[in-house]
Amino acid sequence: MSHAKSGEDANGECRDSKSRVTIVGSGSWGSVAAKLVASNALKLPSFHDEVRMWVFEEVLPNGEKLTDAINKTNENANYLPGIKLGRNVVADPDLENAVKEANMLVFVTPHQFMDGICKKLKGKIKGEVEAISLVKGMEVKKEGPCMISSLITKELGINCCVLMGANIANEIAVEKFSEATVGYRESREIADTWVQLFSTPYFMVTPVHDVEGVELCGTLKNVVAIAAGFVDGLEMGNNTKAAIMRIGLREMKALSKLLFPSVKDSTFFESCGVADVITTCLGGRNRRVAEAFAQSGGKRSFDELEAEMLEGQKLQGVSTAREVYETLNHCGKLEMFPLFSTVHQICIGRLKPDAIVHYRNFGPNPKL
């Protein structure tokens, strides 16, 4: 599909032919995505200037609604304070209204909310619409794991690419150089349109023909970051942390290929792979909260620490570790993934945080 509807002139100038973009989500990464897309929508003739952003309505301490505050100040004071999103970003608390006229949807919410969002939008998406998911995580059903891009395609009947990478939101917000990877399934043309829409001089985007590989990298690296946080909290040092990152990357690759044999080895050397593992294990909220969990000896729950440390943002790694554990348990492969399985067991209090290295079965994975 072309990113503009038929009937445009040679320059894409006919008003009705222009693509409209809506960002579904408004946390820190959703707000950064809006800023990136909004700057390009103004420059690219084939896009409408206005970029809608669906905001889960909250009331600020001063009694003002978050959507009103964003539309008045052009900033998301809750999740990205001090950063102008672009005057062409319009916050909308009504999900259906926000997506109504869009033919390009950018999904960027915690993965725990995606099932509900898809159910709300089912049957409401009309015409030729393309989606991209920036959501890290997966749904585990009794028949096995369902990637968020597949959930979007299945529930809404639209093609869905993914964008993942070494992307800590507040660094991109202040325009520090970063890279990302767009994974696409069929149409390279659509992938190139998303690349065009997200790329800026400080945000370099590369397309890769491997949706599952890119998406699983973005999902599984949060489990590795939890492990790295345990290592930091117990002050085990850089050698140990490097070992955990390497073992984690190996398990990411082995699990990805177990679930989807089509996943390419080369994907793990893209920004979504090794670079994302490194940045998430050095910074990132999953590492930070896991560090605090280990410092408490596992006595303070992740829920309590999330509420205290993240100011409304959501952890992904703990729920992803559970989903991975359920998937591996379901297919009888737990023993092949000792790091992933240990992370989950520490998270639920079945093992102590120092088990991250005392669980010694970190030998090579059987060939998949």
mmCIF file of C-alpha atoms in Angstrom, residues 223-237 240-241 243-245 247-248 251 290 293-294 337-347 351-362:
data_model
loop_
_atom_site.group_PDB
_atom_site.id
_atom_site.type_symbol
_atom_site.label_atom_id
_atom_site.label_comp_id
_atom_site.label_asym_id
_atom_site.label_seq_id
_atom_site.Cartn_x
_atom_site.Cartn_y
_atom_site.Cartn_z
ATOM 1 C CA VAL A 223 14.267 -9.755 31.112
ATOM 2 C CA VAL A 224 18.055 -9.469 30.664
ATOM 3 C CA ALA A 225 17.900 -5.945 32.136
ATOM 4 C CA ILE A 226 16.187 -7.316 35.256
ATOM 5 C CA ALA A 227 19.082 -9.801 35.621
ATOM 6 C CA ALA A 228 21.604 -6.969 35.162
ATOM 7 C CA GLY A 229 19.793 -4.970 37.853
ATOM 8 C CA PHE A 230 20.141 -7.877 40.306
ATOM 9 C CA VAL A 231 23.892 -7.947 39.572
ATOM 10 C CA ASP A 232 24.142 -4.180 40.215
ATOM 11 C CA GLY A 233 22.072 -4.348 43.391
ATOM 12 C CA LEU A 234 24.357 -7.062 44.792
ATOM 13 C CA GLU A 235 27.495 -5.151 43.630
ATOM 14 C CA MET A 236 28.827 -8.133 41.732
ATOM 15 C CA GLY A 237 30.852 -5.963 39.324
ATOM 16 C CA THR A 240 29.608 -10.500 36.081
ATOM 17 C CA LYS A 241 27.301 -7.989 34.420
ATOM 18 C CA ALA A 243 28.640 -12.279 31.432
ATOM 19 C CA ILE A 244 24.940 -11.947 32.272
ATOM 20 C CA MET A 245 24.409 -9.683 29.231
ATOM 21 C CA ILE A 247 24.247 -15.165 28.335
ATOM 22 C CA GLY A 248 21.044 -13.125 28.091
ATOM 23 C CA GLU A 251 19.057 -16.947 25.318
ATOM 24 C CA ALA A 290 15.644 -4.671 39.814
ATOM 25 C CA PHE A 293 14.762 -5.168 44.571
ATOM 26 C CA ALA A 294 18.136 -6.915 45.022
ATOM 27 C CA PHE A 337 16.951 -21.234 29.314
ATOM 28 C CA PRO A 338 18.429 -21.129 32.832
ATOM 29 C CA LEU A 339 18.895 -17.344 32.944
ATOM 30 C CA PHE A 340 15.346 -16.512 31.851
ATOM 31 C CA SER A 341 13.861 -19.079 34.197
ATOM 32 C CA THR A 342 16.012 -17.892 37.140
ATOM 33 C CA VAL A 343 14.982 -14.254 36.616
ATOM 34 C CA HIS A 344 11.301 -15.173 36.922
ATOM 35 C CA GLN A 345 11.871 -17.316 40.006
ATOM 36 C CA ILE A 346 13.754 -14.468 41.713
ATOM 37 C CA CYS A 347 10.997 -11.995 40.769
ATOM 38 C CA LEU A 351 14.844 -17.831 44.660
ATOM 39 C CA LYS A 352 17.020 -15.169 46.342
ATOM 40 C CA PRO A 353 18.521 -12.407 44.121
ATOM 41 C CA ASP A 354 22.043 -13.904 44.396
ATOM 42 C CA ALA A 355 20.751 -17.010 42.572
ATOM 43 C CA ILE A 356 21.324 -14.996 39.405
ATOM 44 C CA VAL A 357 24.899 -16.367 39.449
ATOM 45 C CA HIS A 358 24.577 -19.337 41.803
ATOM 46 C CA TYR A 359 22.262 -21.028 39.349
ATOM 47 C CA ARG A 360 25.179 -22.513 37.429
ATOM 48 C CA ASN A 361 23.502 -24.246 34.529
ATOM 49 C CA PHE A 362 24.668 -21.601 32.033
#
